[in-house]
mmCIF file of C-alpha atoms in Angstrom:
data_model
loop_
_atom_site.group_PDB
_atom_site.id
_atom_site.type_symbol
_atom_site.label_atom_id
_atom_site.label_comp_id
_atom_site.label_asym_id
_atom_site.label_seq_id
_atom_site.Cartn_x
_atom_site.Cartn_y
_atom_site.Cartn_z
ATOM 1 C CA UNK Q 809 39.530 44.978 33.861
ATOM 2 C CA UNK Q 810 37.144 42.096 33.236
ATOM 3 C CA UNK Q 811 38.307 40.385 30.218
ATOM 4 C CA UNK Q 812 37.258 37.241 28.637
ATOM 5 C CA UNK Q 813 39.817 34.740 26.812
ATOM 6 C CA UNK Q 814 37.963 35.444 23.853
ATOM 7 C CA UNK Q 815 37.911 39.271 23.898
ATOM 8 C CA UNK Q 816 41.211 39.916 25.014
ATOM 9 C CA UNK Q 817 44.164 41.565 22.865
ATOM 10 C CA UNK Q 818 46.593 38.750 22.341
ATOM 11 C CA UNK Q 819 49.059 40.623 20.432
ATOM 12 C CA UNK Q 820 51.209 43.524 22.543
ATOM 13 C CA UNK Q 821 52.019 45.780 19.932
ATOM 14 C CA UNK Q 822 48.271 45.462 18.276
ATOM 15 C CA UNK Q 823 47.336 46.808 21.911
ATOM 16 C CA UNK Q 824 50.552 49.184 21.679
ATOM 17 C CA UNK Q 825 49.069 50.635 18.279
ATOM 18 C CA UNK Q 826 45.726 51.265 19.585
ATOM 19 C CA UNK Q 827 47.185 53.291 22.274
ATOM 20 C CA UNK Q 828 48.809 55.593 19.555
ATOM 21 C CA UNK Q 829 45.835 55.599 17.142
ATOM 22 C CA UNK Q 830 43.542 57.253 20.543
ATOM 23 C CA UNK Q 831 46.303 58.762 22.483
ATOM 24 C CA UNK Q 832 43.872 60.961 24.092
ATOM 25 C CA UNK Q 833 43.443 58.914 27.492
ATOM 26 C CA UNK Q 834 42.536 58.883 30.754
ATOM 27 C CA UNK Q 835 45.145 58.996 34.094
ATOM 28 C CA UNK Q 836 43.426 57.885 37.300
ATOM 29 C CA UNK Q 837 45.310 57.856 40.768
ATOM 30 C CA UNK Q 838 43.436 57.128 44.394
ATOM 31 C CA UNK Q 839 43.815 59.909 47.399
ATOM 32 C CA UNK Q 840 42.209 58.456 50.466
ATOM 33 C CA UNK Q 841 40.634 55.477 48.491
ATOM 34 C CA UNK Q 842 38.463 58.398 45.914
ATOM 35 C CA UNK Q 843 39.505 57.661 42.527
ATOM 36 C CA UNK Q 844 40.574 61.279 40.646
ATOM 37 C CA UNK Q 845 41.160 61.332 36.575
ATOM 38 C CA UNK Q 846 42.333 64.067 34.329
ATOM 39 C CA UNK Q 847 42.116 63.756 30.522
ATOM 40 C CA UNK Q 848 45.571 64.165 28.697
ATOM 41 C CA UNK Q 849 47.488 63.425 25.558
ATOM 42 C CA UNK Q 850 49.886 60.392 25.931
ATOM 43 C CA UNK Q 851 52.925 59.478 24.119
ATOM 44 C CA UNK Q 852 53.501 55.789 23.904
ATOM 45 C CA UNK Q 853 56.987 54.529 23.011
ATOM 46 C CA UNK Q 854 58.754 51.447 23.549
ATOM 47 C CA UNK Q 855 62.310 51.934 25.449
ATOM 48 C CA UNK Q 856 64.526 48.847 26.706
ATOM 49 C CA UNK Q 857 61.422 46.193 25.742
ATOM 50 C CA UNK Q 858 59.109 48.322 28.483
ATOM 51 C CA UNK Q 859 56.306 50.482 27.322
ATOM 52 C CA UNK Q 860 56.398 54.529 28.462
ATOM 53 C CA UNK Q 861 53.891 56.571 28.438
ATOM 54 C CA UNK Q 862 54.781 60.516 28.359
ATOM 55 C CA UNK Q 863 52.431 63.046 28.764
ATOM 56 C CA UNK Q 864 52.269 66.720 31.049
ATOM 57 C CA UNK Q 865 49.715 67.918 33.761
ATOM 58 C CA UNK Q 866 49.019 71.696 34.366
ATOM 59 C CA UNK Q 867 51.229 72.503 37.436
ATOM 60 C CA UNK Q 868 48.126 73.895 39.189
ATOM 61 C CA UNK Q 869 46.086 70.517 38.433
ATOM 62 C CA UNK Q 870 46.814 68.875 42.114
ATOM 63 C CA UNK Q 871 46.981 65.538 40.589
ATOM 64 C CA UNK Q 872 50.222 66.532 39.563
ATOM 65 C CA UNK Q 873 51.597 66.107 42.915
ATOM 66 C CA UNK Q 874 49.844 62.867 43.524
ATOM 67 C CA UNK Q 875 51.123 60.253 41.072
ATOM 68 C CA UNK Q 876 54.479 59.474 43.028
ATOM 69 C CA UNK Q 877 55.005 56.501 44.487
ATOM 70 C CA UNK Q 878 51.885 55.148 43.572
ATOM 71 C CA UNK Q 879 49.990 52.460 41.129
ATOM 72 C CA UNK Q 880 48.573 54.501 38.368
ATOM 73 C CA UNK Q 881 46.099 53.389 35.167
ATOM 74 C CA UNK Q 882 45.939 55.381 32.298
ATOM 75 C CA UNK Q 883 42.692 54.114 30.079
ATOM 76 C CA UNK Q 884 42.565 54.384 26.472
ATOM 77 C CA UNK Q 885 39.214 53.617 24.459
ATOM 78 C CA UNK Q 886 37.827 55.302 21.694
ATOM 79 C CA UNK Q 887 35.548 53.708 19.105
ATOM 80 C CA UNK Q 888 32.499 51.847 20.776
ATOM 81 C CA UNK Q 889 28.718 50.890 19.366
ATOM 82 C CA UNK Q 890 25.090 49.533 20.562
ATOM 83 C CA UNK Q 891 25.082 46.496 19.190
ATOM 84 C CA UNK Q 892 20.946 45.571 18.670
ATOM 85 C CA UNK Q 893 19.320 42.515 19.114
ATOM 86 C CA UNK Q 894 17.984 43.103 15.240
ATOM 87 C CA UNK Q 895 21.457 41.611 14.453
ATOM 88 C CA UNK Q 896 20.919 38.243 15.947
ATOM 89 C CA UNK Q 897 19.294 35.175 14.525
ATOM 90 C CA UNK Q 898 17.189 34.100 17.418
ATOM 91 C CA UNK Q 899 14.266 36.467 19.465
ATOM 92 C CA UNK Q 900 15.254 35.774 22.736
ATOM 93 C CA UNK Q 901 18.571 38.101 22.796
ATOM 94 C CA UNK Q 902 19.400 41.570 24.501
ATOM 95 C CA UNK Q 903 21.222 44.463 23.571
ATOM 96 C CA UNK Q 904 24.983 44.843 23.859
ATOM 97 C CA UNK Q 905 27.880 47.339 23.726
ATOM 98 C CA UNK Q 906 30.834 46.743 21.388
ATOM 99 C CA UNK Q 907 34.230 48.524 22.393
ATOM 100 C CA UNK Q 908 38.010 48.301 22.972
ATOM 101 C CA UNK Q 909 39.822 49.257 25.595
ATOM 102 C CA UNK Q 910 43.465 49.053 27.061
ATOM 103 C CA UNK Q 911 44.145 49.885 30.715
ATOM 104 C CA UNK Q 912 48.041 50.534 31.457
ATOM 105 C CA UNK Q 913 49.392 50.341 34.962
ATOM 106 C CA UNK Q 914 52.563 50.692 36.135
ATOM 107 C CA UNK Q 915 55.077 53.826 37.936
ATOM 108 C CA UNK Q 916 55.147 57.720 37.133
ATOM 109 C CA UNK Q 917 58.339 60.035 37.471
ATOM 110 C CA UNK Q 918 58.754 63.293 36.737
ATOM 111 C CA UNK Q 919 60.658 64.924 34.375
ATOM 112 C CA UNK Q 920 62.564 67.508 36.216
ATOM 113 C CA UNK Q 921 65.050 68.338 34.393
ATOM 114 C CA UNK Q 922 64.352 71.381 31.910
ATOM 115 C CA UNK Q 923 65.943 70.158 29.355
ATOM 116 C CA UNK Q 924 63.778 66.696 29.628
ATOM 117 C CA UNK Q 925 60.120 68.700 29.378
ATOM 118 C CA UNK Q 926 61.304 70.837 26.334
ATOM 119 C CA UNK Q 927 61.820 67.622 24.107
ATOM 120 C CA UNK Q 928 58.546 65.861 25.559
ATOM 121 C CA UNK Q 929 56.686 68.739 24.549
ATOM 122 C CA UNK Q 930 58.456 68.924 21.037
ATOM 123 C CA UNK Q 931 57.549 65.552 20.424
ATOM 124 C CA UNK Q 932 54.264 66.011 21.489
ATOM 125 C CA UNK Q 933 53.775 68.622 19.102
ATOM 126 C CA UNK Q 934 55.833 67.148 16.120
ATOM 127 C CA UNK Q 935 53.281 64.133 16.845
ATOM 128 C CA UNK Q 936 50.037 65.991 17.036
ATOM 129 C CA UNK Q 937 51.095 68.737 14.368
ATOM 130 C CA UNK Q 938 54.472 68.682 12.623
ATOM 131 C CA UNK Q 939 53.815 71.662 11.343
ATOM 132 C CA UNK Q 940 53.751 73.709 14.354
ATOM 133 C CA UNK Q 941 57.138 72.663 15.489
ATOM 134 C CA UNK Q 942 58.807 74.810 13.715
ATOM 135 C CA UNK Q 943 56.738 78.327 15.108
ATOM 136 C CA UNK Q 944 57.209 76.883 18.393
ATOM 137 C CA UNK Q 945 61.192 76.816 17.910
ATOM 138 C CA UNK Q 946 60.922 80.303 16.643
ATOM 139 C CA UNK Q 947 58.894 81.681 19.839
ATOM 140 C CA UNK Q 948 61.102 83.660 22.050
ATOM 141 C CA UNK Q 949 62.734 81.445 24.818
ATOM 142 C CA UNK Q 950 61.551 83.415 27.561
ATOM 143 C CA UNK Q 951 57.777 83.105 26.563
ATOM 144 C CA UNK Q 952 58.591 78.874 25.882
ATOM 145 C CA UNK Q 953 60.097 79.022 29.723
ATOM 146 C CA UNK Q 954 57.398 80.594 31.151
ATOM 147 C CA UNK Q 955 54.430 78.161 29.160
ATOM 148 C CA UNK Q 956 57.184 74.998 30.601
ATOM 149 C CA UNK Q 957 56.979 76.642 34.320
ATOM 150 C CA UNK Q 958 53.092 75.796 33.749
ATOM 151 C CA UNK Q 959 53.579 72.788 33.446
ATOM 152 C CA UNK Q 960 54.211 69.052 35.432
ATOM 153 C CA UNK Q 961 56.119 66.331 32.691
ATOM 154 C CA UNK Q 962 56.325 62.722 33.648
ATOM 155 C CA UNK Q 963 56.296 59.555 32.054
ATOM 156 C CA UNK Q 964 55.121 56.306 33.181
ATOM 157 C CA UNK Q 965 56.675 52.869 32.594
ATOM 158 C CA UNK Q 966 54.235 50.383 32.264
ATOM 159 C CA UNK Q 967 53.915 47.108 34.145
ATOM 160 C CA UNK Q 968 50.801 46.030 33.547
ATOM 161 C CA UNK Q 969 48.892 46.122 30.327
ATOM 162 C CA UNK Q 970 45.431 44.679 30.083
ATOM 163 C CA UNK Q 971 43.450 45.187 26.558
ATOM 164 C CA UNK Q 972 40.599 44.267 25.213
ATOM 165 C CA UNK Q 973 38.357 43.974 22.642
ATOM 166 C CA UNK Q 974 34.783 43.277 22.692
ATOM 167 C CA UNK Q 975 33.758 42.441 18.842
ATOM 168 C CA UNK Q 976 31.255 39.816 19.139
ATOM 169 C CA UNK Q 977 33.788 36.854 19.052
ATOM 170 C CA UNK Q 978 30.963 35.019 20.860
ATOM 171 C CA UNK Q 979 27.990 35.178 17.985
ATOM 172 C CA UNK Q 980 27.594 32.988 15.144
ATOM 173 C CA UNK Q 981 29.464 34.002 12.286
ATOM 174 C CA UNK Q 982 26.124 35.133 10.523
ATOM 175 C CA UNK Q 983 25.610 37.394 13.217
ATOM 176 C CA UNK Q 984 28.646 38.962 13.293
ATOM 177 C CA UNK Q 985 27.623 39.589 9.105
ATOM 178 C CA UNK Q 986 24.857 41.393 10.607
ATOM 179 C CA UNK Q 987 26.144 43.449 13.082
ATOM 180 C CA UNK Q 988 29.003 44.624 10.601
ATOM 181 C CA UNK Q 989 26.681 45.510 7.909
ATOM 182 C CA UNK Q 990 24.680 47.765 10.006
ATOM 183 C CA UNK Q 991 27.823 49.110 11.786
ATOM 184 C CA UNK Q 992 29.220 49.670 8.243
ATOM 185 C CA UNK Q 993 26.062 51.436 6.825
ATOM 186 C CA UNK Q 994 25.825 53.814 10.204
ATOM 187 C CA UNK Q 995 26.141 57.815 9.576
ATOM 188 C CA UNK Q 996 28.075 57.413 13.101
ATOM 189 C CA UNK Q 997 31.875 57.350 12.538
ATOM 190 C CA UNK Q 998 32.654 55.273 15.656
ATOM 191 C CA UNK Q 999 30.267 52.815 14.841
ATOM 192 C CA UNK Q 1000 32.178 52.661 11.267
ATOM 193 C CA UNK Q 1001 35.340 52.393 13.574
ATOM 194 C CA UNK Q 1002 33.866 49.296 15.154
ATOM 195 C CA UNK Q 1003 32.878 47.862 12.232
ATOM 196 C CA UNK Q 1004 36.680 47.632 10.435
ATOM 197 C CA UNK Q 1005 37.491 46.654 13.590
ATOM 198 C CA UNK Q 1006 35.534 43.497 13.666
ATOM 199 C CA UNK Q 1007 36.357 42.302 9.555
ATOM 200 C CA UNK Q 1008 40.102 42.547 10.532
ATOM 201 C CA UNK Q 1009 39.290 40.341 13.768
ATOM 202 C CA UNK Q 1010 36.598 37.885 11.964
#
């Protein structure tokens, strides 16, 4: 990813906590150089100092067979915003997007043991909604074994993180007033999103 010195994430675990606040990401793999992507719920933990991310693919999704032995990037980005010249001090200026954006690369495996996939999907659901954790331990174990059959875990460990976070760092500091007022005074919640984002990075 194309990033900056000035827009880039400095700080791993700020990058690490944006990957948890918009979990919902996207894995892309290459077959025969064409790029395929599937949209999927991550878990991101930290185990031995490396970052994992856990998540599951539908067994008949064939990207499930095609993430072994191979460089994979899961990309996580959420809140975003047109970003008007109106903002800017001087006429001769042209529209711009404002995002962020973390790309993680790095190893899957599989989680083949049963065992393995039963507490990766607890998690996932104590993590998404603790309050369904405790129906799903009271389904009946044949109807959980046939829903994990369905189903391809893995997790990847992560050897490459690149994050960014395009804010305006660039414009005058009057500018940046601008651009956060009218983010701030938007009926459109990312735009809000963006807005926070840039008074905690001012």
């Amino acid at each position: 990813m194309y990033i900056p010195s000035f827009n880039k994430f400095d700080n791993e675990q700020e990058a690490i906590s944006f990957m948890q606040r918009y979990s919902f990401a996207t894995i892309v793999t290459s077959v025969d150089d064409v790029p395929v992507a599937t949209h999927l719920p991550f878990l991101v933990t930290q185990r031995d100092g490396k970052i994992i991310l856990s998540s599951h693919f539908a067994k008949a999704n064939p990207q499930a067979s095609q993430i072994l032995n191979k460089s994979v990037l899961v990309i996580f980005t959420e809140p975003h915003a047109y970003i008007s010249p109106a903002n800017y001090e001087k006429e001769t200026n042209v529209p711009t997007w404002n995002y962020l954006a973390v790309h993680a690369y790095g190893k899957a495996t599989l989680l083949d043991e049963q065992q393995k996939t039963a507490d990766l999907l607890a998690h996932t659901i104590n993590t998404y909604e603790a309050g369904y954790l405790q129906q799903w331990n009271g389904l009946p174990d044949d109807y959980k074994q046939k829903m994990m059959k369905g189903i391809v875990a893995f997790e990847i460990t992560v050897d490459d993180l690149q994050a960014k976070k395009k804010l305006s760092q660039n414009r005058s500091a009057q500018e940046r007033e601008n651009i956060i007022k009218t983010l701030s005074n938007s009926a459109d919640q990312s735009e809000n999103e963006i807005a926070k984002y840039m008074k905690t990075n001012q």
